[in-house]
Short mmCIF file of C-alpha atoms in Angstrom, two decimals:
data_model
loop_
_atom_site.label_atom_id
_atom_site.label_comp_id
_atom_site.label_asym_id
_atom_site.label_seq_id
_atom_site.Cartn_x
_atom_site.Cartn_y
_atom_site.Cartn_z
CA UNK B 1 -150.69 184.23 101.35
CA UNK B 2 -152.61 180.96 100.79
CA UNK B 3 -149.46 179.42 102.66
CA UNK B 4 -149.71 181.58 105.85
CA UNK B 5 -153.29 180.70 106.11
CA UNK B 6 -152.56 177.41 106.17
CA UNK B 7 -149.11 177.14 108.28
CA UNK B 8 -151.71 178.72 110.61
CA UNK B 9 -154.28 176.59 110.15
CA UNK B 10 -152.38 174.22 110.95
CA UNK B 11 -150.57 175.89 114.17
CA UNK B 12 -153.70 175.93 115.53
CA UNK B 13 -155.10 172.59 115.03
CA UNK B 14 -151.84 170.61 116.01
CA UNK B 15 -150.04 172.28 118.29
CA UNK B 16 -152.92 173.79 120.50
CA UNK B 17 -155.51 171.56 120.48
CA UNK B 18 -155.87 169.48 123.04
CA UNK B 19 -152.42 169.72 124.14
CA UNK B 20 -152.82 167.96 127.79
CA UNK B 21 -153.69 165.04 125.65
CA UNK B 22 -150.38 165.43 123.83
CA UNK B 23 -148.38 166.26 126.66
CA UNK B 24 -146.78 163.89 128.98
CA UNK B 25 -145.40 165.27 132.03
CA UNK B 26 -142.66 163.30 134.16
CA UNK B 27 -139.57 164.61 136.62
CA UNK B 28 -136.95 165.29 134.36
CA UNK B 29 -139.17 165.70 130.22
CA UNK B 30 -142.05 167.40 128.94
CA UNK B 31 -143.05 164.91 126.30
CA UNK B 32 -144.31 166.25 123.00
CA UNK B 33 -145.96 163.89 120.47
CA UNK B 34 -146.75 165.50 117.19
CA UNK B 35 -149.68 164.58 114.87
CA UNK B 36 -150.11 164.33 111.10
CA UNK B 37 -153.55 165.92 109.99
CA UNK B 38 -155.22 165.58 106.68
CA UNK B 39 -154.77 169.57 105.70
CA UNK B 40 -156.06 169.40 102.37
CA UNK B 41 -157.81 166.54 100.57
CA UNK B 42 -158.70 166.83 96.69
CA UNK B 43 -159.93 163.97 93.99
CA UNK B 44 -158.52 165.85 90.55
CA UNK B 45 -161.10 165.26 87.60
CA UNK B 46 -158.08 163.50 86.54
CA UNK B 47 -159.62 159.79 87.28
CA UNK B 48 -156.34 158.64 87.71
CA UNK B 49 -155.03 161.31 90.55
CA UNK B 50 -155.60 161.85 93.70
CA UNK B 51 -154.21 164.52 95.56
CA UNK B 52 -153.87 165.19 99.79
CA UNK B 53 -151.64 167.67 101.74
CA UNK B 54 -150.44 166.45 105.17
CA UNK B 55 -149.12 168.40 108.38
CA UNK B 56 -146.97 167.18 110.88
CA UNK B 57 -146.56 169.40 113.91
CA UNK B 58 -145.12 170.35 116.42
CA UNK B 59 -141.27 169.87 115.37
CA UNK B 60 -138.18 170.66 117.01
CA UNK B 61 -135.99 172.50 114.29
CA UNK B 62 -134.11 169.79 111.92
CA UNK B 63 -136.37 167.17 112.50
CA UNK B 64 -139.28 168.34 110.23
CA UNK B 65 -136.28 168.03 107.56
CA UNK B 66 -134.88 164.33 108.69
CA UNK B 67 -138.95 163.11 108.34
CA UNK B 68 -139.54 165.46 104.97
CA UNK B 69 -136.36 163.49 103.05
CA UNK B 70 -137.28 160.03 105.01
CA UNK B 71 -141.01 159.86 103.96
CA UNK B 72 -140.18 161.38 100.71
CA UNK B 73 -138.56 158.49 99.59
CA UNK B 74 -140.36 155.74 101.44
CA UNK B 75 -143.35 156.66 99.74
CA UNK B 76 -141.70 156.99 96.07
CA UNK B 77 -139.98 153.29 96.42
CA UNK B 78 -141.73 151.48 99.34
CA UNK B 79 -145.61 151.72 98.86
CA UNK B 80 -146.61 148.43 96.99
CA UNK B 81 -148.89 147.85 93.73
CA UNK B 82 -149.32 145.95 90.48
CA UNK B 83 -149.47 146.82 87.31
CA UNK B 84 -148.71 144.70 84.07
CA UNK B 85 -145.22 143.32 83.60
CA UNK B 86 -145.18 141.66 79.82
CA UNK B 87 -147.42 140.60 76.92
CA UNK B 88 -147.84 138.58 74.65
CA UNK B 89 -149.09 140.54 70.89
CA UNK B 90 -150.61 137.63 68.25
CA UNK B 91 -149.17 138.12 65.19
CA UNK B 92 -146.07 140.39 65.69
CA UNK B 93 -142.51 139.69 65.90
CA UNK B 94 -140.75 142.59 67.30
CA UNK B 95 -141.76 145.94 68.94
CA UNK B 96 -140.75 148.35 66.06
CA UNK B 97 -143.44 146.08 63.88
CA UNK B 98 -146.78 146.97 63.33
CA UNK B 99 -150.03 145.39 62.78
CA UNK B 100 -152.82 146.29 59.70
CA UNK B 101 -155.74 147.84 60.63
CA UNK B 102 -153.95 149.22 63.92
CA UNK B 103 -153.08 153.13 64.08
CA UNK B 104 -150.74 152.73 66.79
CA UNK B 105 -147.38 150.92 66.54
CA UNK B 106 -146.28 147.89 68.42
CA UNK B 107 -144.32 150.26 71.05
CA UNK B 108 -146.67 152.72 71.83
CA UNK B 109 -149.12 149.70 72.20
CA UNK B 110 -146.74 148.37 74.88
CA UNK B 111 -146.25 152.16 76.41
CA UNK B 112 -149.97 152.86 76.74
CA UNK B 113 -150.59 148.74 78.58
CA UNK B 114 -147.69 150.33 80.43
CA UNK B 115 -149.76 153.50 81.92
CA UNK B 116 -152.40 151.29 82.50
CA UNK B 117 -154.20 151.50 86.35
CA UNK B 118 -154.65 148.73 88.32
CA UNK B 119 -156.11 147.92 91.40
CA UNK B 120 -156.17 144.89 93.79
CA UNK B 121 -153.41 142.00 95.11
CA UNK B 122 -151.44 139.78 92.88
CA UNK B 123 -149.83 137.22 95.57
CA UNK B 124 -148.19 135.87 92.25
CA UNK B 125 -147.85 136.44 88.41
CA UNK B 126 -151.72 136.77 87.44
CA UNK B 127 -152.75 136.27 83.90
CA UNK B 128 -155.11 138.64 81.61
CA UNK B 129 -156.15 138.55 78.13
CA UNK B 130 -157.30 141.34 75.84
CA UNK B 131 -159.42 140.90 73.02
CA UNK B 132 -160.94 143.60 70.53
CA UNK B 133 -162.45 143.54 67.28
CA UNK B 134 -162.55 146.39 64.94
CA UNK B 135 -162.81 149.31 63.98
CA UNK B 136 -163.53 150.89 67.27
CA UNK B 137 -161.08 152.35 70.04
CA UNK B 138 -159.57 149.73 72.47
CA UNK B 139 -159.23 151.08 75.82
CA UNK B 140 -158.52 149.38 79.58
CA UNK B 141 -161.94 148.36 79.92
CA UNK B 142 -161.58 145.70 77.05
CA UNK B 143 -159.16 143.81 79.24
CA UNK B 144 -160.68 140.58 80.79
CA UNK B 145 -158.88 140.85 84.54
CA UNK B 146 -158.58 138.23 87.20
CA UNK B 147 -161.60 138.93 89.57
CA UNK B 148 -159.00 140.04 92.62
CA UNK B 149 -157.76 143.26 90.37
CA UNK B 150 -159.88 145.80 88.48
CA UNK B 151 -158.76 148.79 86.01
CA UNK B 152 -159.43 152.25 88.11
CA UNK B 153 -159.81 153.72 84.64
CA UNK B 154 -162.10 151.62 82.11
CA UNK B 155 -161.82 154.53 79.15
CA UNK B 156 -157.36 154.56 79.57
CA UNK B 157 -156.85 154.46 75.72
CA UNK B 158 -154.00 151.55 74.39
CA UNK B 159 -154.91 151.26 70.60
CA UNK B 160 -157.25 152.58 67.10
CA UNK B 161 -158.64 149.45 64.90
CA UNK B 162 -159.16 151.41 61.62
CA UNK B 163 -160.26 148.27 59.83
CA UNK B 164 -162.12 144.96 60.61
CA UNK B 165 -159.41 143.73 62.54
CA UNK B 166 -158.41 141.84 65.75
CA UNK B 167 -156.03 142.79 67.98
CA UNK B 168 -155.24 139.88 70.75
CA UNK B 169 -152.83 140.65 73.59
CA UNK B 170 -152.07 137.79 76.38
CA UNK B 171 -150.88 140.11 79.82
CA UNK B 172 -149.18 138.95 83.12
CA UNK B 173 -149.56 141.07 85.93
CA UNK B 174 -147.67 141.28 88.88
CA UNK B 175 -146.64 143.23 91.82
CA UNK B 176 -143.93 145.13 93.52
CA UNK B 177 -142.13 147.98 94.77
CA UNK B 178 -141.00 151.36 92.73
CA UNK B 179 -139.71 150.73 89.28
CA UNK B 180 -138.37 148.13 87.71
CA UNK B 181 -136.23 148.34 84.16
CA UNK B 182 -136.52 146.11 81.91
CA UNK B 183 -133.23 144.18 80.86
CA UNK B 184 -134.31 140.82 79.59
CA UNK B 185 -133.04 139.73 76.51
CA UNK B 186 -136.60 138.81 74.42
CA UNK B 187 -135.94 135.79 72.72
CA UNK B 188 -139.84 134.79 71.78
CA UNK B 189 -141.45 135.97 68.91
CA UNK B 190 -144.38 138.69 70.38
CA UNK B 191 -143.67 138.39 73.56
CA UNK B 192 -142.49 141.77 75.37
CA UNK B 193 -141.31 142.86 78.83
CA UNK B 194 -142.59 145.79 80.14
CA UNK B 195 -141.43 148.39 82.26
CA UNK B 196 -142.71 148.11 85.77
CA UNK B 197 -143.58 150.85 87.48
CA UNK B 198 -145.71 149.48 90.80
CA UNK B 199 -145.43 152.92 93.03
CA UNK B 200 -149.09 154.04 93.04
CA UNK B 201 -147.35 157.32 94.26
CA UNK B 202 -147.31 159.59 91.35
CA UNK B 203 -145.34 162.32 93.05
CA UNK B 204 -144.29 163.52 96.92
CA UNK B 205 -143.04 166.49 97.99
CA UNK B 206 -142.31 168.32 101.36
CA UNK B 207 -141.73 171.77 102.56
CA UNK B 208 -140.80 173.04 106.26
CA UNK B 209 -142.38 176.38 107.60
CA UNK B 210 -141.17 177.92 111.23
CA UNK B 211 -143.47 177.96 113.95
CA UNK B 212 -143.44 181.18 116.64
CA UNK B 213 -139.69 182.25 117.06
CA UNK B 214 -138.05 179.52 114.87
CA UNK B 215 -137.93 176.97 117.40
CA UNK B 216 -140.47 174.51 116.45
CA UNK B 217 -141.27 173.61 112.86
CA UNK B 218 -143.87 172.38 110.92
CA UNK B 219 -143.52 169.56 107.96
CA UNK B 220 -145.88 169.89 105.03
CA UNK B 221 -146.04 166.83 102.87
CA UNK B 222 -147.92 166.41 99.30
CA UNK B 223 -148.85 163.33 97.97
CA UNK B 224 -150.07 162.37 94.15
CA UNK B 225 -151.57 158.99 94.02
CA UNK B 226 -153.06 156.99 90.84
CA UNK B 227 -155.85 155.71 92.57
CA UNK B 228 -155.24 152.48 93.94
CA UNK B 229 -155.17 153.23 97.41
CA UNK B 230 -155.38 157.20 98.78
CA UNK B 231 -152.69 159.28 99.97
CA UNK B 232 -153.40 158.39 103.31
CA UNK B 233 -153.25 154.91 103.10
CA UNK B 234 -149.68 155.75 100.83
CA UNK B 235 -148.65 157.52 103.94
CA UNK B 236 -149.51 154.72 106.60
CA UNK B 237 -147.64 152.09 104.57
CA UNK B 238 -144.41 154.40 104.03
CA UNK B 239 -144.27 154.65 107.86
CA UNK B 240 -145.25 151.16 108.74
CA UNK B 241 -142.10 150.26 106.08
CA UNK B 242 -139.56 152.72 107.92
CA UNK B 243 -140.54 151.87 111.31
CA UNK B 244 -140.02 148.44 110.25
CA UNK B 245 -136.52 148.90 107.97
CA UNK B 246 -135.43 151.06 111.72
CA UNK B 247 -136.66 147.76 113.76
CA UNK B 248 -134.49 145.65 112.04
CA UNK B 249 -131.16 147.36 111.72
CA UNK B 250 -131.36 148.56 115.89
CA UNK B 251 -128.25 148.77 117.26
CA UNK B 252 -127.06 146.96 120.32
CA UNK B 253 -127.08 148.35 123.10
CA UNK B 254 -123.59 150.29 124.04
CA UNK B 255 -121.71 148.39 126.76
CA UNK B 256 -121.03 151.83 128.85
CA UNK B 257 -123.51 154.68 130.23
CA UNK B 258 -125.66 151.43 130.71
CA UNK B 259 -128.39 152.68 133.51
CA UNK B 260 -129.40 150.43 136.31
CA UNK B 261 -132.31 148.56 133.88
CA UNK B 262 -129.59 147.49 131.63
CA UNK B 263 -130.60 150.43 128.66
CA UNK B 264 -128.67 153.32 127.86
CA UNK B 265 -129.77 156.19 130.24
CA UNK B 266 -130.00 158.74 127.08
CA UNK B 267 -132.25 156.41 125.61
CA UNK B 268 -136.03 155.77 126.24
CA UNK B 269 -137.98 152.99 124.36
CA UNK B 270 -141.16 154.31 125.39
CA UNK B 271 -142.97 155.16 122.38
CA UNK B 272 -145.67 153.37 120.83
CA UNK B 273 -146.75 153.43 117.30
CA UNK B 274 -150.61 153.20 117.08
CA UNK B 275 -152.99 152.36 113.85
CA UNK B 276 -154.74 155.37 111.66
CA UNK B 277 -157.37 156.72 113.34
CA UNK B 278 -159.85 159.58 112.47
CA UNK B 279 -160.52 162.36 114.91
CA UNK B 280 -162.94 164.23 113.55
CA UNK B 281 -165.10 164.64 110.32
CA UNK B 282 -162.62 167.76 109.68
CA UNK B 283 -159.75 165.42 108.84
CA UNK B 284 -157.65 162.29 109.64
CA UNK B 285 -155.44 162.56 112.85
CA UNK B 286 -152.68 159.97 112.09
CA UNK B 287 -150.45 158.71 115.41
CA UNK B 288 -147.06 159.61 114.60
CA UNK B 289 -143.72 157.81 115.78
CA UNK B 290 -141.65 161.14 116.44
CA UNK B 291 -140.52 161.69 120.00
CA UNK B 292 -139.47 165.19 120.83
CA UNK B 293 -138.49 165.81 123.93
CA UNK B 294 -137.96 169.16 125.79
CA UNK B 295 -136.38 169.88 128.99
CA UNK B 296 -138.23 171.10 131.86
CA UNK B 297 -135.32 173.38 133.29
CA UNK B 298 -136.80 175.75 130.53
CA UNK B 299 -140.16 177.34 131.13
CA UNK B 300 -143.62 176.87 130.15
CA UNK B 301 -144.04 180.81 128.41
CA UNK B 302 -140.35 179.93 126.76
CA UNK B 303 -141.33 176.29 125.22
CA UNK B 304 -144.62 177.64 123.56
CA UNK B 305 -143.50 180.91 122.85
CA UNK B 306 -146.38 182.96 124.39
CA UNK B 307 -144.96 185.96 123.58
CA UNK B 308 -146.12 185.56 119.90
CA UNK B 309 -149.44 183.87 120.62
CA UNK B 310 -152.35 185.59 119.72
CA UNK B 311 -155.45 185.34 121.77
CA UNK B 312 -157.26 184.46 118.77
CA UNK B 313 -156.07 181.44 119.02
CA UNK B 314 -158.15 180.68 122.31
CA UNK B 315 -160.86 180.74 120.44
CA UNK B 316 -163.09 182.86 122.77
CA UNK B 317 -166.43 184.43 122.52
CA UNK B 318 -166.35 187.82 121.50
CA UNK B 319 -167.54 189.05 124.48
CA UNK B 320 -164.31 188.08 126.56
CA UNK B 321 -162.27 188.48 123.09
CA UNK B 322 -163.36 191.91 123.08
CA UNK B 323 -162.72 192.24 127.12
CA UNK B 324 -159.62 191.16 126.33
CA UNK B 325 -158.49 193.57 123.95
CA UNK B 326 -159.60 196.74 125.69
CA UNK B 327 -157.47 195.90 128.58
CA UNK B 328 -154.72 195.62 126.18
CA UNK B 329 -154.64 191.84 126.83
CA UNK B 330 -153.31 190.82 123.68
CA UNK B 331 -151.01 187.64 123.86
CA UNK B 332 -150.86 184.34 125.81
CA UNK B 333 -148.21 186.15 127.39
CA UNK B 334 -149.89 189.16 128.48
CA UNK B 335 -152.44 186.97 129.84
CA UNK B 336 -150.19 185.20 132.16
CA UNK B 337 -149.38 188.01 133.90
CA UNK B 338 -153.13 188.56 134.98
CA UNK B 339 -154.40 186.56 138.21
CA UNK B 340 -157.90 185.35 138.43
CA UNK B 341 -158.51 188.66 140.39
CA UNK B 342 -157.06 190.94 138.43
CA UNK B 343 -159.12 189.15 135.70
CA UNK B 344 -162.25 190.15 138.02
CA UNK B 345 -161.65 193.63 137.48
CA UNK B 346 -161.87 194.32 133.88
CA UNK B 347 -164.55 195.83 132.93
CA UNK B 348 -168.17 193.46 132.00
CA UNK B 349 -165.59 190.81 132.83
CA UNK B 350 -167.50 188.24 135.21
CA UNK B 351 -166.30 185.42 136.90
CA UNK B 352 -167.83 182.81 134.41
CA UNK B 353 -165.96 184.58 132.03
CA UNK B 354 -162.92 184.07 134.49
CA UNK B 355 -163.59 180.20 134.04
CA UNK B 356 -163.57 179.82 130.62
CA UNK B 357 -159.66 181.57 130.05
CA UNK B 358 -158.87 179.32 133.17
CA UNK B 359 -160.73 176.09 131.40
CA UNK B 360 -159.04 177.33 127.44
CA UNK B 361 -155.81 178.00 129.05
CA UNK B 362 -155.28 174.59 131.23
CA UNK B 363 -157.03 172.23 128.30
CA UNK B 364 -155.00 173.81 125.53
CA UNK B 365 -152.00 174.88 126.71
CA UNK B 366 -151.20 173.56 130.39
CA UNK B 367 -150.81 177.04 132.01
CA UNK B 368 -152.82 178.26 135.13
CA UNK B 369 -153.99 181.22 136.59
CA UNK B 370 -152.81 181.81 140.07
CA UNK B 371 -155.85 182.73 141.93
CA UNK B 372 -154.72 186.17 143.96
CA UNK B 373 -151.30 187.50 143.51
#
């Protein structure tokens, strides 16, 4: 239930608003440029979570599934991040050793600096120190950071100091891409390698819902982040990276079906990638780079599907809306077979009531009224 409502939610923010800005109209194409919209947006009380739902729409089928898989794993391997690589524990000599006065051992000290948060740029290996004296609870906000990073989480827990004792821990910090295992041979007495992980993405999924008759899709993606940077921005820099992989591995161009401008007639290198930008206080409307093109041999009613579009999706007052509905007018479809006229004649239907279908109708959807029959 909660997923209908939103599929069309969705529906009828992407693919119907403002669609002549969306539409590009030429000869031989209808161009269709679909959007992603910030759907859902939600901090967890987890301090180190942050959760947003995207929708990209509208699809032609089998592309919503080509983006889902694409973004998927650009986000879980190419979004960058730091996070601390190795350090250095005074007075231990392997990590199966422990330390007096210390509850935890010398691995789960190095698995909990491990989990640790952290936020900023490290153009090279950065250097931290921790210092704590006991008995008290070390946690992140103990460690003295370089002043281009930050913890996101001061209170992250690493170690229990039962007794009066000190525990001193020398970090480096670097940064990277997805995870990184560690196979280095230690060959220093307290000094450990850590396993990276720099992906601030915490988790991504995707899921693919059919729009109208099953010729269009929508793509819902879900994105966990730790903090560092928000799901949008995790989003932005997984496209910018595929756009960018895709730049560099282009093809040349074929030596036959070369058209007159020397590029391949079935080929159009048209489309431009804008920046984020927000189009509304609703949500984030973010450009996308998918091209689907239509042909125009087909008609207007078959591309959009009228027949299943509701007239509450016009988003009429309920004075037409009702209008409407005692004449039986109840799809996009329905509608189109009325003129401007016949409009005329429904009953307490007036002709400013005439211009706003003709205004809804042209804005949202490109059709038009004929004025007589």
């Amino acid at each position: 239930m909660v997923v209908d409502l939103l599929v069309n939610v969705a529906f009828n923010n992407l693919f119907y608003r403002k669609r002549n800005e969306n539409m590009e109209k030429n000869s031989s194409t209808i161009r269709i440029y679909p959007e992603w919209k910030c759907v859902d947006d939600e901090q967890e009380s987890n301090r180190r979570l942050h959760y947003s739902r995207f929708a990209l729409s509208p699809l032609l089928v089998d592309q919503a599934m080509t983006i889902g898989v694409a973004m998927r794993r650009a986000l879980l391997s190419e979004v960058e991040g730091i996070c601390i690589t190795s350090a250095k524990i005074v007075g231990t000599i392997h990590e199966y050793s422990t330390l007096e006065g210390v509850r935890e051992s010398i691995d789960e000290i190095l698995m909990n600096l491990r989990q640790i948060v952290l936020k900023g740029e490290a153009t090279q290996q950065e250097s931290a120190s921790l210092f704590a004296q006991g008995p008290g609870v070390v946690t992140a906000g103990h460690i003295n950071l370089p002043s281009s990073i930050r913890v996101v989480d001061p209170d992250q827990y690493i170690a229990t100091l039962s007794k009066d004792t000190q525990l001193c821990i020398e970090l480096v910090i670097s940064q990277g891409k997805g995870n990184q295992i560690n196979d280095y041979i230690n060959n220093e007495e307290g000094f450990f390698r850590i396993d990276a992980r720099f992906t601030p993405v915490q988790k991504a999924n995707f899921s693919i819902y059919s729009l109208g008759e099953g010729r269009q899709q929508l793509l819902l993606l879900e994105i966990w982040t730790n903090r560092t940077l928000t799901p949008e921005e995790a989003l932005y820099q997984a496209h910018n990276s595929l756009l960018n992989l895709f730049y560099t591995i282009t093809p040349p161009i074929p030596s036959k079906n070369v058209s007159k401008n020397n590029k391949p007639a079935c080929i159009e290198k048209n489309t431009v990638y804008n920046d984020i930008n927000t189009s509304d206080q609703s949500g984030h409307v973010l450009n996308a780079s998918v091209d689907t093109i239509l042909s125009i041999d087909r008609p207007m009613e078959d591309v959009m599907n009228t027949k299943n579009i509701s007239i509450d999706q016009l988003e009429l007052s309920p004075r037409i809306y009702n209008c409407l509905k005692r004449a039986n007018i109840d799809t996009l479809s329905d509608l189109a077979s009325y003129t401007q006229e016949d409009l005329l004649k429904i009953k307490n239907f007036g002709k400013k009531s005439v211009e706003q279908v003709v205004t809804v109708l042209q804005e949202r959807f490109g059709l038009k009224l004929s004025t007589k029959k």
